[in-house]
Amino acid sequence: MRTGALARWAKTGGVLLTLCVVVGCSRFGFSEPQDRAREFVETLVTAPGELDKLREIARLAPERQPEDLLEGLSARVTLDFLRARRSQDMALNFAVKDMQKPDNARRLVTIRVGYADTGKVAEKELLLQVSVERSGQDDWHITRVTAGH
């Protein structure tokens, strides 16, 4: 009898754990600030017309434009360059290069965008830094994007 009760508890616990993982990850497929930052940069480069998706990733109000988060001419030039490369059918590789934690509510995420220069074997890279802040329990939103160093 005792092993039967233990088996039921284990089964119930497993179902609850699975449900929590599915519900937690289904929101976007990412819950960490670095994943949100990478997804935002990739979508901003590859699908700039998907404003609703970009607003949802960044957690922007409907009246705000995603490109308003770009700070400085260097960030805009970097974005235009990457979009031009993409329009030339060049493969771009988006990855998190670094993440700094100034405090518990803020992250500075460096996104590396790699691309192969025409006729070159080695891959080149451009960096964008994404500032992400916590606005709730685990609700991260993007506050700005700058050119990386």
Short mmCIF file of N, CA and C in Angstrom, two decimals, residues 50 107 146:
data_model
loop_
_atom_site.label_atom_id
_atom_site.label_comp_id
_atom_site.label_asym_id
_atom_site.label_seq_id
_atom_site.Cartn_x
_atom_site.Cartn_y
_atom_site.Cartn_z
N GLU A 50 7.50 42.95 -38.87
CA GLU A 50 6.66 42.25 -37.89
C GLU A 50 6.63 43.04 -36.58
N ARG A 107 20.15 43.66 -17.07
CA ARG A 107 21.14 42.87 -17.78
C ARG A 107 21.60 43.66 -19.00
N THR A 146 22.25 49.41 -28.43
CA THR A 146 23.36 50.25 -28.87
C THR A 146 24.35 49.41 -29.66
#
